[in-house]
Amino acid sequence: MKLLRQVLTLCAFVGAAVGMSTPMAADVSKPNDAPKTAVAKAAPKEAPKDLILKGDAKCTGCHDEADDAVPTMLDLRPSVLSIGKTRHGAVADKRTPTCTDCHGESEKHVNHKGSDKPPKSDRWFGKKSTTPVVERNQACLACHQGGKHMNWQSSLHANRDVACTSCHQVHAKHDKVRGKTTQAEVCYTCHKEQRAQLSRPSRHPIPEGKMMCSSCHDVHGDNPKQMARGSVNETCYTCHMEKRGPFVHNHQPVSEDCSICHNPHGTNIANLLKARPPFLCQECHSHTSHPSQASGLPTGRTTSTTLLGTVGRGCLNCHTNIHGGNSTVNSATAGRFRR
Amino acid sequence: MNKMFQTFKLTALSAALLAVYGPAQADDAATAELVQLTKPDSTISVGIGSWSADRPQQGIYDGMRDSGAYGLLDADIVKRDDATGTWMKLNASNLGLDTREIRAEYLRQGNIGAFIEYSRTPRDNPNTYNTGLQGIGTTFQTISGAGASALPMREVALGTVRDLTHLGFYKNLMPGLDFKVSFKNEEKEGTRHWGMGSQALFMVEPINSTTRQLEMILDYTGKQLQLQGGYYGSAYDNAHSLAMGLVNGAAQPGTTSSPNPVPLSLPLDNLAHQVFLNGGYAFTPTTRGTFKVAYTHTTQDETLPTYDLAAPNNRFVGTPSSLNGEINTTMAQLGITSRPMPKLSLLANLRYQDVDDQTPLSGFAGNNTTGVISVHNTPHSFTTTSGKAEATYRLPADFSVTGGVDVSKQDRTYPQFQAERYVPFRANLDETTYRLQLRRSLSDTLNGSLAYLHSDRDGSGFTTTNEAESDEINPIHIADRKRDKWRLALDWSPLEKLSLQFAVEDAKDDYGHSDARPFGLRDGSGKLYSVDANYAVNDDWQISAWFSRDDTRATQIGQRAPRDGAAAAEKDAQLQDVGDSVGLGLRGKATSKLDIGADLQWTRNHSKYNESLTLVGAGAALPVSGGQTTVAPLPDIENNLSRLKLFGVYALQKNADLRVELIHERWKTDDWSWMFANGTPFTYGTTTDGTTVTANQKQISNFVSVRYIYKFQ
């Protein structure tokens, strides 16, 4: 490799010596199809032309392919030019913004002379950005205020100084937070409790990429608990509609809020239950007869309801239709979710 | 350094090409490079992987439960016509697995678009079932009987599969006005661990249902005004409404209180229509108002499947043929946000939600002997009015302080007949929450927040129930409750290459109780400690690590009634869950052609179920029935998961990679859920049934895969 590099460098000097740089520089800046090369910079100065976006020459004059960070697995530096791979790079859509629509005219940054580091653009979006969050977000909301972002300003995220770019990678070909297998990792940046819960034995298929945090949560909105639909139950019903009823025999907490009994992010108990029967059921039911039984594992095969409240499905061994039943037979069983 | 080297490479390469081949070729090379950086690209990945052993627990959802080889086929194909802004996308993942997904999309950006998507989600039950149950998957199942009526046992696997088809359409009607349609059709089929009550017999719920969701939205986005209105309809259709469970050899048809076969109801079809309108208006650049209104009409009016059953399951006199269930939900919300001065942000909203259960009250079951109705349906309505006010003030040195208050008032209905109330109810429930947060942001090296929350919930008096003993409990979801919660979060970058995150959370719940109402959850607490570190060694290597510990505790007080020889007792349960998780990650560029990575995940969860009894009457400590008793206190449960993943991606050529992945996975648990006290697998019934459920407590498996990844534009 080293030898090859030396040969190439030698060729470059030879080429330069025979004065071939001028004709090359004259034709290297066609928008979208003929970029400047690094050698072109050494040629007589010509006004830079756009590379991707309308008017981007103001920026790509410096942030060109020679300056760009090729996306890597480490994702340490964003690739400026890879915005061309995204919807923000589709210039046929007349709504597509240009660099300065988001970053500001940034005259001080553009006109900086000297070898030291230029001042930041008017709006910059890195992790250590000093641009106020509201101002950063305004760059996005200028176009994305409608639809699902209508309630952004009253959302919990907005009011905890979360910037759009805290989660979104605008220049990246694949915005991690929009990917089925990568979104949770972004959310875990702040939501540590959910990260731990999603490694428990009973959970939704989020690590497998079959669901995303945003399957249930609308992080741009202001619904209670940031739910995707108007309430917890309405959200759960989108996949578990058999629980919606109404049933002949409703179980009141079920019709009110699934999260009274379930923790959707993950638990150590089957079916996302927050507590294990009989403890869970006895948070409401503690009266005479077998529902009041103490916890304990049976010593052997039994059909006694006094001994079956802990093992297996616990109380649900018998009260099997716990989300609601539609039976009209046998008063002792129908109304108590056994039929 | 690397960036300089890269720039040098490009410069040297361009110049060299220019010198050797002339300007046209140099242009071509540079153009190709720019195209590579700025134009959409695609990948196709083909490979094979193999697990060395079954993974019943870890393979519940990933379609690779069983050992053996699996085809690995993924594609992400993106084409864009720059002249028209037209995208054509085809995304396929896991095509060789039971978790396959494929999506095709056409989009003329800013004008019109459509997509179709198919996704399959399996859920395999991790337990092993050895059963004589006949008719699994159907609505008539025969349970193994006693003696000569026993049915042959065999091993069965339970699980469900969801097949989702999603269609979408988008059209821009005029500048600022979009029309969107989304239609989802999900078929769910399979089997679910179920059961027949009274003596706990094993049955399997046959699942064959369809869920459909249609959403049509008209979106208007203006500079000041935004509106979104539309329709959302959802329907659930169940192919089965009733299942019958027959105990083989038992007398038929039995009696009203003990029929054979036993009818078990299944969820019935239901339907909901919703219309909604959301709006936002910017009064000034810093003041914005929003509103939402939605009305939902939900019905369940399918004929009751038990209505026409013959004796002894015949209906009670006066039972209607249908529930005629109807719930109308109205939601309205008004909100305003404002920044009256640069340092002050204000937020306020008011929300009203009325769940109005209009289902007529009817009798559906009753006295088994007289046939007189005494069990009615239980429509449940509740109206919640909530409000929120919050202010954030920005202090010097990048600090800000946020204070807020949430108020919620709920009016609730409860079962009309006291004899049918098994739990105390409340007609009103109120909760007020105060929040305070101090936050520092915009700092180069140290950001963080400290938040405190206090809430207080109470309500009206409790209704009486059908039994005096039941009146002595505070149901968890309506009990008086005081909640205090702290959260500290720090994001610190002591070095340019090193970032650290710390989070500490502490929450305490104190549930109300009195001498007259002493039982239920008494208190609860939760703690979370978390540390994350990320170190970029250089431009080529990065290390990450994290640790978290969560500790959740609850104290639950109850009473035990004397039964099966056991004395009356007061119960004091101390419940605890402690979870420890560690994650380590390494990413690096080993050579110019080889990227490597490693991830280690280790998780341990430890649960304790200590319950002590104070006997308050004559009798034994534990019940005895049929020669069996129970053993208490319950043993602790510990779950352990370790997973080490190693991968390497080698660039075979500029447009092709080879990816090799190795996973070592260990899962271990001593969960006794499906065990008798002596550790043997749980078995249903005494003389009948005999179904044995075995949890697979230890699973160790290794995975190796090789993929060829082809990249193109």
Coordinates of N, CA and C in Angstrom, one line a residue, chain A residues 5 8-9 11-12 24 28 33 35 38 66-68 73-74 76 84-87 90 92-93 95 128 134 136 145 150 160-161 173-174 180 189-190 192 195 199-201 203 210 222-223 229-230 234 238-239 241-242 244-246 248 250 252 256 268 276 279 282-289 292-293 295-301 304 306 311-313 318 320-321 326 328-331 336 338-339, chain B residues 6-7 11 15 18-19 27 31 34 36 38-39 41 57 61 76 80 85 87 99 101 105 109-110 117 119-121 162 194-195 198 211 213 215 234 257 262 265 270 272 274 288 292 300 306 313 333 351 364 366 368 377-378 380 390 412 422-423 425 435 437 467 470 487 501 532 539-540 546 550 556 559 561 563-564 571 587 609 611 625 628-631 637 673 675-677 684-686 688:
Chain A
R5 N 1.1 4.1 -2.8 CA 0.8 5.5 -2.5 C 1.9 6.4 -3.0
L8 N 1.7 6.8 -6.8 CA 0.6 7.7 -7.2 C 1.0 9.1 -6.9
T9 N 1.6 9.4 -5.8 CA 2.0 10.7 -5.5 C 3.1 11.2 -6.5
C11 N 3.3 10.2 -9.6 CA 2.6 10.5 -10.8 C 1.9 11.9 -10.7
A12 N 1.4 12.2 -9.5 CA 0.7 13.5 -9.4 C 1.6 14.6 -9.6
M24 N -8.3 20.5 -16.7 CA -9.1 19.7 -15.8 C -10.0 20.5 -14.9
V28 N -14.8 20.5 -13.9 CA -15.0 19.5 -12.8 C -16.2 19.8 -11.9
D33 N -22.9 15.8 -11.3 CA -22.2 14.8 -12.1 C -20.8 15.1 -12.2
P35 N -17.9 16.6 -9.9 CA -17.4 17.4 -8.7 C -16.0 17.9 -8.9
A38 N -9.7 17.5 -5.5 CA -8.8 18.2 -4.6 C -7.8 19.0 -5.4
A66 N -13.6 15.5 -0.7 CA -12.3 15.3 -0.1 C -12.4 15.6 1.4
D67 N -13.3 16.4 1.8 CA -13.5 16.7 3.2 C -14.4 15.7 4.0
D68 N -15.2 15.0 3.2 CA -16.2 14.2 3.8 C -15.7 13.0 4.6
M73 N -18.5 2.0 10.5 CA -19.3 1.2 11.6 C -19.3 2.0 12.9
L74 N -18.2 2.8 13.1 CA -18.1 3.5 14.4 C -19.0 4.7 14.4
L76 N -18.5 7.8 14.0 CA -17.9 8.9 14.9 C -18.2 10.3 14.3
G84 N -27.3 13.4 0.5 CA -27.7 13.2 -0.8 C -28.4 11.8 -1.0
K85 N -28.2 10.9 -0.1 CA -28.8 9.6 -0.1 C -30.2 9.6 0.5
T86 N -30.5 10.7 1.2 CA -31.8 10.7 2.0 C -32.9 11.5 1.2
R87 N -34.0 11.5 1.8 CA -35.1 12.3 1.2 C -34.8 13.8 1.2
A90 N -33.3 14.7 -2.3 CA -34.1 14.6 -3.5 C -34.5 16.0 -4.0
A92 N -35.7 17.1 -6.7 CA -36.9 17.2 -7.6 C -38.1 17.6 -6.8
D93 N -38.1 17.3 -5.5 CA -39.1 17.7 -4.6 C -38.8 19.2 -4.2
R95 N -39.8 21.1 -2.2 CA -39.8 21.4 -0.7 C -38.4 21.2 -0.1
K128 N -22.6 18.5 21.4 CA -22.2 19.5 22.3 C -22.7 20.9 21.7
V134 N -34.5 25.0 21.3 CA -35.7 25.5 20.6 C -35.3 26.0 19.2
R136 N -32.7 25.0 17.4 CA -32.3 23.8 16.6 C -33.6 23.2 16.0
Q145 N -43.9 20.8 11.0 CA -44.7 21.2 12.1 C -46.1 20.5 12.0
M150 N -47.5 17.9 15.1 CA -48.4 19.0 15.4 C -48.3 19.4 16.9
R160 N -38.4 18.8 27.8 CA -37.2 18.4 28.6 C -35.9 18.6 27.7
D161 N -36.1 19.6 26.8 CA -34.9 20.0 26.0 C -34.3 18.9 25.1
K173 N -27.8 7.9 5.8 CA -28.6 7.1 4.9 C -29.7 6.4 5.7
H174 N -29.3 5.7 6.8 CA -30.3 5.0 7.6 C -30.3 5.8 9.0
K180 N -36.1 -0.6 12.5 CA -36.7 -1.5 13.4 C -35.7 -2.2 14.4
T189 N -30.5 5.5 25.2 CA -29.6 6.6 25.5 C -30.1 7.3 26.8
C190 N -31.4 7.4 26.9 CA -32.0 8.1 28.1 C -32.8 7.1 29.0
K192 N -32.9 4.1 30.6 CA -32.1 3.0 31.1 C -33.0 1.9 31.7
R195 N -34.3 -0.4 29.1 CA -33.2 -1.2 28.6 C -33.1 -2.5 29.4
S199 N -34.5 -7.0 28.7 CA -33.7 -8.2 28.7 C -34.3 -9.2 29.6
R200 N -35.5 -9.0 30.1 CA -36.1 -10.0 31.0 C -36.8 -11.1 30.2
P201 N -37.1 -12.2 30.8 CA -37.7 -13.3 30.1 C -39.0 -13.0 29.4
R203 N -41.3 -10.3 27.6 CA -41.2 -9.0 27.0 C -41.8 -9.0 25.6
K210 N -39.2 -7.0 15.7 CA -40.6 -7.2 15.3 C -41.5 -6.1 15.8
D222 N -48.3 14.5 22.6 CA -48.6 14.8 24.0 C -49.7 14.0 24.6
N223 N -49.9 12.8 24.0 CA -50.9 11.9 24.6 C -50.4 11.4 26.0
R229 N -51.7 6.0 20.5 CA -53.2 6.3 20.4 C -53.6 7.0 21.6
G230 N -54.9 7.3 21.7 CA -55.3 8.2 22.7 C -55.2 7.8 24.2
E234 N -56.3 1.9 24.1 CA -56.5 2.1 22.7 C -55.2 1.6 21.9
T238 N -54.5 -2.2 19.3 CA -54.1 -2.2 17.9 C -53.5 -3.6 17.6
C239 N -53.0 -4.3 18.6 CA -52.5 -5.6 18.3 C -53.3 -6.7 19.1
M241 N -56.7 -6.8 20.0 CA -58.1 -6.3 19.9 C -59.1 -7.3 20.5
E242 N -58.7 -8.5 20.7 CA -59.6 -9.5 21.3 C -59.9 -9.1 22.8
R244 N -60.6 -6.0 23.7 CA -61.3 -4.8 23.7 C -62.8 -4.9 24.2
G245 N -63.4 -6.1 23.9 CA -64.7 -6.3 24.3 C -65.7 -5.3 23.6
P246 N -66.7 -4.8 24.3 CA -67.0 -5.1 25.7 C -67.5 -6.5 25.8
V248 N -69.6 -9.6 28.1 CA -70.7 -9.8 29.0 C -70.2 -9.6 30.5
N250 N -67.2 -8.1 32.2 CA -66.0 -7.3 32.1 C -65.2 -7.4 33.4
Q252 N -63.0 -5.2 35.4 CA -62.9 -3.7 35.3 C -61.5 -3.2 35.1
E256 N -60.1 -0.7 31.8 CA -59.7 0.6 32.2 C -58.2 0.9 31.8
N268 N -40.2 -10.5 34.9 CA -39.7 -11.9 35.1 C -40.9 -12.9 35.1
R276 N -46.6 -11.8 40.4 CA -46.9 -13.2 40.2 C -48.2 -13.6 40.9
F279 N -50.2 -13.2 44.3 CA -50.0 -11.8 44.8 C -50.6 -10.7 43.9
Q282 N -54.3 -10.8 44.4 CA -54.7 -10.4 45.8 C -54.4 -8.9 46.1
E283 N -54.0 -8.2 45.1 CA -53.9 -6.7 45.3 C -55.3 -6.1 45.3
C284 N -56.3 -6.9 44.8 CA -57.7 -6.4 44.8 C -58.6 -7.5 45.5
H285 N -58.3 -8.8 45.4 CA -59.2 -9.8 45.8 C -58.6 -10.5 47.1
S286 N -59.2 -10.2 48.2 CA -58.7 -10.8 49.4 C -59.9 -11.0 50.3
H287 N -60.7 -12.0 50.0 CA -61.9 -12.2 50.8 C -61.9 -13.7 51.2
T288 N -63.0 -14.2 51.6 CA -63.2 -15.6 52.1 C -62.9 -16.6 50.9
S289 N -62.8 -17.8 51.3 CA -62.7 -18.9 50.4 C -61.3 -18.9 49.8
S292 N -58.3 -16.2 49.0 CA -57.5 -15.6 50.0 C -56.3 -16.5 50.4
Q293 N -56.0 -17.5 49.7 CA -55.0 -18.5 50.0 C -53.6 -17.9 50.1
S295 N -49.6 -18.1 49.5 CA -48.8 -18.6 48.4 C -48.1 -19.9 48.8
G296 N -47.8 -20.8 47.9 CA -47.2 -22.1 48.2 C -47.3 -23.0 47.0
L297 N -46.3 -23.8 46.9 CA -46.3 -24.8 45.8 C -46.9 -26.1 46.3
P298 N -47.8 -26.7 45.5 CA -48.4 -28.0 45.9 C -47.3 -29.1 46.0
T299 N -47.6 -30.1 46.8 CA -46.7 -31.2 47.0 C -46.9 -32.2 45.9
G300 N -48.0 -32.2 45.2 CA -48.3 -33.2 44.2 C -49.5 -32.9 43.4
R301 N -50.0 -33.8 42.6 CA -51.1 -33.6 41.8 C -52.4 -33.3 42.6
S304 N -57.5 -29.2 43.9 CA -58.0 -28.3 44.9 C -57.6 -26.8 44.6
T306 N -57.6 -24.5 46.5 CA -56.8 -23.9 47.6 C -55.3 -24.1 47.4
V311 N -48.9 -22.2 41.6 CA -48.2 -23.0 40.6 C -48.8 -22.8 39.2
G312 N -48.0 -23.0 38.2 CA -48.5 -22.9 36.8 C -49.0 -21.5 36.5
R313 N -50.2 -21.3 36.1 CA -50.7 -20.0 35.8 C -51.3 -19.4 37.0
C318 N -57.7 -21.6 36.6 CA -59.1 -21.7 36.5 C -59.8 -20.5 35.9
T320 N -59.6 -18.6 33.6 CA -58.8 -18.6 32.4 C -59.2 -17.4 31.4
N321 N -60.4 -17.0 31.5 CA -60.8 -15.8 30.7 C -60.7 -14.5 31.4
N326 N -67.8 -14.3 27.9 CA -69.1 -14.0 27.3 C -70.1 -15.2 27.5
T328 N -72.9 -17.6 29.2 CA -74.2 -17.4 29.9 C -74.6 -18.6 30.7
V329 N -73.6 -19.5 31.0 CA -73.9 -20.7 31.7 C -73.3 -20.6 33.1
N330 N -74.0 -21.2 34.1 CA -73.5 -21.4 35.4 C -73.1 -20.1 36.1
S331 N -73.9 -19.7 37.0 CA -73.6 -18.4 37.7 C -72.3 -18.3 38.4
R336 N -67.2 -15.1 36.8 CA -65.8 -15.1 37.5 C -64.8 -15.6 36.5
R338 N -64.4 -18.0 34.6 CA -64.0 -19.4 34.4 C -64.5 -20.0 33.2
R339 N -65.5 -19.3 32.5 CA -66.1 -19.9 31.3 C -66.1 -18.9 30.2
Chain B
Q6 N -7.0 10.4 4.6 CA -8.0 10.1 3.6 C -8.0 11.2 2.5
T7 N -7.9 12.5 2.9 CA -7.8 13.6 2.0 C -6.6 13.5 1.1
T11 N -6.7 13.1 -2.9 CA -5.9 14.1 -3.7 C -4.9 13.4 -4.6
A15 N -5.0 13.2 -8.6 CA -3.9 13.7 -9.4 C -3.2 12.7 -10.2
L18 N -5.3 11.7 -13.1 CA -5.3 12.8 -14.0 C -4.0 12.8 -14.9
A19 N -2.9 12.5 -14.2 CA -1.6 12.5 -14.8 C -1.5 11.4 -15.8
D27 N -11.9 12.8 -14.1 CA -13.3 13.2 -13.8 C -14.2 12.0 -13.6
T31 N -16.1 11.6 -10.2 CA -17.6 11.5 -10.3 C -18.1 10.3 -9.7
L34 N -18.1 10.7 -6.0 CA -19.2 11.6 -5.5 C -20.5 10.8 -5.6
Q36 N -21.0 7.7 -5.3 CA -21.0 6.8 -4.2 C -21.3 7.4 -2.8
T38 N -23.1 10.3 -2.5 CA -24.3 11.1 -2.4 C -25.6 10.4 -3.0
K39 N -25.4 9.3 -3.7 CA -26.6 8.7 -4.3 C -27.0 7.4 -3.5
D41 N -27.8 3.8 -2.2 CA -27.2 2.6 -2.6 C -28.0 1.4 -2.0
Q57 N -36.4 -20.7 25.2 CA -36.7 -19.4 25.8 C -36.2 -18.2 24.9
Y61 N -39.3 -15.5 19.8 CA -39.8 -14.5 18.8 C -38.9 -14.5 17.6
D76 N -31.8 -4.7 0.7 CA -32.2 -3.3 0.9 C -31.9 -2.6 -0.4
R80 N -33.4 5.8 -7.0 CA -34.0 7.1 -7.1 C -33.8 7.7 -8.5
G85 N -37.5 12.8 -8.7 CA -37.6 12.6 -7.3 C -38.4 11.3 -7.0
W87 N -38.7 7.5 -5.9 CA -38.0 6.4 -5.2 C -38.7 5.1 -5.5
T99 N -39.6 -15.1 10.7 CA -39.8 -13.7 11.0 C -39.7 -12.8 9.8
E101 N -39.9 -10.5 6.6 CA -40.6 -9.2 6.3 C -40.2 -8.8 4.9
E105 N -42.0 -0.1 -1.9 CA -42.5 1.2 -1.9 C -42.2 2.0 -3.2
Q109 N -41.6 11.8 -4.5 CA -41.5 12.6 -3.3 C -42.2 13.9 -3.5
G110 N -43.1 14.2 -2.5 CA -43.8 15.5 -2.6 C -45.1 15.4 -3.4
E117 N -46.5 -4.0 2.5 CA -45.6 -4.6 3.4 C -46.2 -5.9 4.0
S119 N -45.4 -8.9 7.0 CA -44.5 -9.2 8.1 C -45.1 -10.4 8.9
R120 N -44.2 -11.3 9.2 CA -44.7 -12.5 10.0 C -44.0 -12.4 11.4
T121 N -44.8 -12.6 12.4 CA -44.3 -12.6 13.8 C -44.7 -13.9 14.5
R162 N -48.5 -14.4 13.6 CA -49.2 -13.3 13.1 C -48.7 -13.0 11.7
W194 N -54.3 -22.5 27.7 CA -55.6 -22.1 28.3 C -55.9 -23.0 29.4
G195 N -57.2 -23.1 29.7 CA -57.5 -24.0 30.8 C -59.0 -24.0 31.1
S198 N -62.6 -24.5 37.6 CA -63.2 -25.3 38.7 C -62.2 -26.3 39.3
T211 N -57.6 -9.2 12.4 CA -57.7 -7.8 12.9 C -57.5 -6.9 11.7
Q213 N -57.4 -2.8 10.4 CA -57.4 -1.3 10.8 C -57.3 -0.5 9.5
E215 N -57.1 3.5 8.3 CA -57.0 4.9 8.7 C -56.8 5.8 7.5
S234 N -61.5 0.0 13.1 CA -60.8 -1.2 13.5 C -61.8 -2.3 13.8
S257 N -74.3 -27.4 37.2 CA -73.0 -26.9 37.8 C -71.8 -27.7 37.4
V262 N -67.9 -29.0 28.8 CA -68.0 -27.7 29.4 C -67.8 -26.6 28.3
S265 N -66.3 -19.8 26.7 CA -66.5 -18.7 25.7 C -65.1 -18.1 25.2
N270 N -65.7 -7.6 17.5 CA -66.0 -6.2 17.9 C -65.5 -5.3 16.8
A272 N -64.9 -0.9 15.9 CA -64.9 0.5 16.4 C -64.7 1.5 15.2
Q274 N -63.8 5.6 14.5 CA -63.3 6.8 15.2 C -63.2 7.9 14.2
R288 N -48.2 29.1 20.8 CA -48.9 28.1 19.9 C -50.1 27.5 20.7
K292 N -57.4 18.9 20.2 CA -57.7 17.5 19.7 C -59.1 17.2 20.0
Q300 N -70.1 -4.4 20.2 CA -69.9 -5.9 20.2 C -71.3 -6.5 20.3
T306 N -73.3 -19.2 23.6 CA -73.9 -20.1 24.5 C -75.4 -20.0 24.6
N313 N -76.6 -26.8 29.7 CA -76.0 -25.5 29.5 C -77.0 -24.5 28.9
Q333 N -59.2 17.9 23.9 CA -58.0 18.5 24.6 C -57.7 19.8 24.0
R351 N -57.6 18.3 29.4 CA -58.0 17.1 28.6 C -59.2 16.5 29.2
F364 N -77.7 -12.4 32.7 CA -77.1 -13.4 31.8 C -76.9 -14.8 32.4
G366 N -77.5 -17.1 36.4 CA -78.2 -17.0 37.7 C -78.2 -18.3 38.5
N368 N -78.5 -21.8 39.5 CA -78.5 -23.0 38.7 C -79.7 -23.9 38.9
N377 N -74.5 -8.3 33.3 CA -73.3 -7.8 32.7 C -72.9 -6.5 33.5
T378 N -71.7 -6.1 33.3 CA -71.1 -5.1 34.1 C -70.5 -3.9 33.3
H380 N -69.1 -0.5 32.3 CA -68.2 0.3 33.1 C -67.9 1.6 32.4
E390 N -47.2 23.9 33.4 CA -45.7 23.8 33.6 C -45.0 25.0 33.1
R412 N -66.4 7.6 38.1 CA -66.4 6.2 37.7 C -67.7 5.5 38.1
Y422 N -67.4 -7.9 43.9 CA -66.5 -8.7 44.6 C -65.3 -7.9 45.1
V423 N -65.3 -6.6 44.7 CA -64.2 -5.7 45.1 C -64.8 -4.4 45.4
F425 N -65.5 -0.5 45.2 CA -65.4 0.5 44.1 C -65.4 1.9 44.6
R435 N -44.3 18.5 40.1 CA -43.0 18.2 39.5 C -42.0 19.4 39.6
Q437 N -37.9 20.2 38.4 CA -36.7 19.7 37.7 C -35.6 20.8 37.6
E467 N -69.4 -9.4 50.3 CA -68.9 -10.0 51.5 C -68.1 -9.0 52.4
S470 N -64.4 -8.7 51.9 CA -63.9 -8.1 50.7 C -63.8 -6.6 50.9
R487 N -35.0 11.6 40.4 CA -34.2 11.1 39.2 C -33.0 12.1 39.0
Q501 N -22.2 8.4 31.3 CA -23.6 8.7 31.7 C -23.9 8.0 33.0
D532 N -23.1 4.3 32.0 CA -22.7 4.0 30.6 C -21.4 4.7 30.3
D539 N -9.7 6.9 15.7 CA -10.7 6.9 14.7 C -11.1 5.5 14.2
D540 N -10.4 4.5 14.7 CA -10.7 3.1 14.2 C -11.2 2.2 15.3
W546 N -21.7 -0.7 29.8 CA -22.8 -0.2 30.7 C -23.1 -1.2 31.7
D550 N -31.4 -2.6 39.0 CA -32.8 -2.1 39.5 C -33.2 -3.0 40.6
Q556 N -47.1 -6.4 50.8 CA -48.5 -6.7 50.6 C -49.1 -7.4 51.8
Q559 N -55.3 -11.3 54.1 CA -55.9 -12.2 55.1 C -56.1 -13.6 54.4
A561 N -58.6 -16.9 54.7 CA -59.7 -17.5 55.3 C -59.4 -18.9 55.7
R563 N -59.6 -22.7 55.6 CA -60.1 -23.6 54.5 C -59.1 -24.8 54.4
D564 N -59.7 -25.9 54.1 CA -59.0 -27.2 54.0 C -58.0 -27.4 55.2
K571 N -51.5 -12.3 56.3 CA -50.3 -12.6 55.5 C -49.5 -11.3 55.3
R587 N -15.9 -2.1 18.9 CA -15.9 -2.0 17.4 C -14.6 -1.5 16.9
Y609 N -40.0 -14.0 47.2 CA -41.4 -14.0 47.4 C -41.6 -14.5 48.9
E611 N -43.3 -14.6 52.1 CA -44.6 -14.4 52.7 C -44.7 -15.0 54.1
S625 N -55.5 -31.0 51.1 CA -56.6 -31.5 50.3 C -56.2 -32.7 49.5
Q628 N -52.6 -33.8 49.7 CA -51.6 -32.9 49.3 C -51.6 -31.6 50.1
T629 N -50.5 -30.9 50.2 CA -50.5 -29.6 50.9 C -49.6 -28.7 50.0
T630 N -49.3 -27.6 50.6 CA -48.4 -26.7 49.9 C -47.2 -26.4 50.7
V631 N -46.1 -26.1 50.0 CA -44.9 -25.8 50.7 C -44.6 -24.3 50.6
I637 N -36.3 -17.0 42.9 CA -36.1 -17.4 41.4 C -35.0 -16.5 40.9
S673 N -42.3 -22.0 38.4 CA -43.8 -21.8 38.0 C -44.4 -23.1 37.6
M675 N -43.6 -26.3 38.4 CA -43.1 -27.4 39.2 C -43.9 -27.6 40.5
F676 N -43.9 -28.8 40.9 CA -44.4 -29.1 42.3 C -43.3 -28.7 43.3
A677 N -43.6 -28.8 44.5 CA -42.7 -28.4 45.6 C -41.4 -29.2 45.5
Y684 N -51.3 -31.7 35.5 CA -52.7 -31.3 35.7 C -53.5 -32.5 36.2
G685 N -54.6 -32.2 37.0 CA -55.5 -33.2 37.5 C -55.0 -34.2 38.4
T686 N -55.8 -35.1 38.9 CA -55.4 -36.2 39.8 C -55.6 -37.5 39.0
T688 N -57.7 -37.6 36.2 CA -57.9 -37.2 34.8 C -56.8 -36.3 34.3

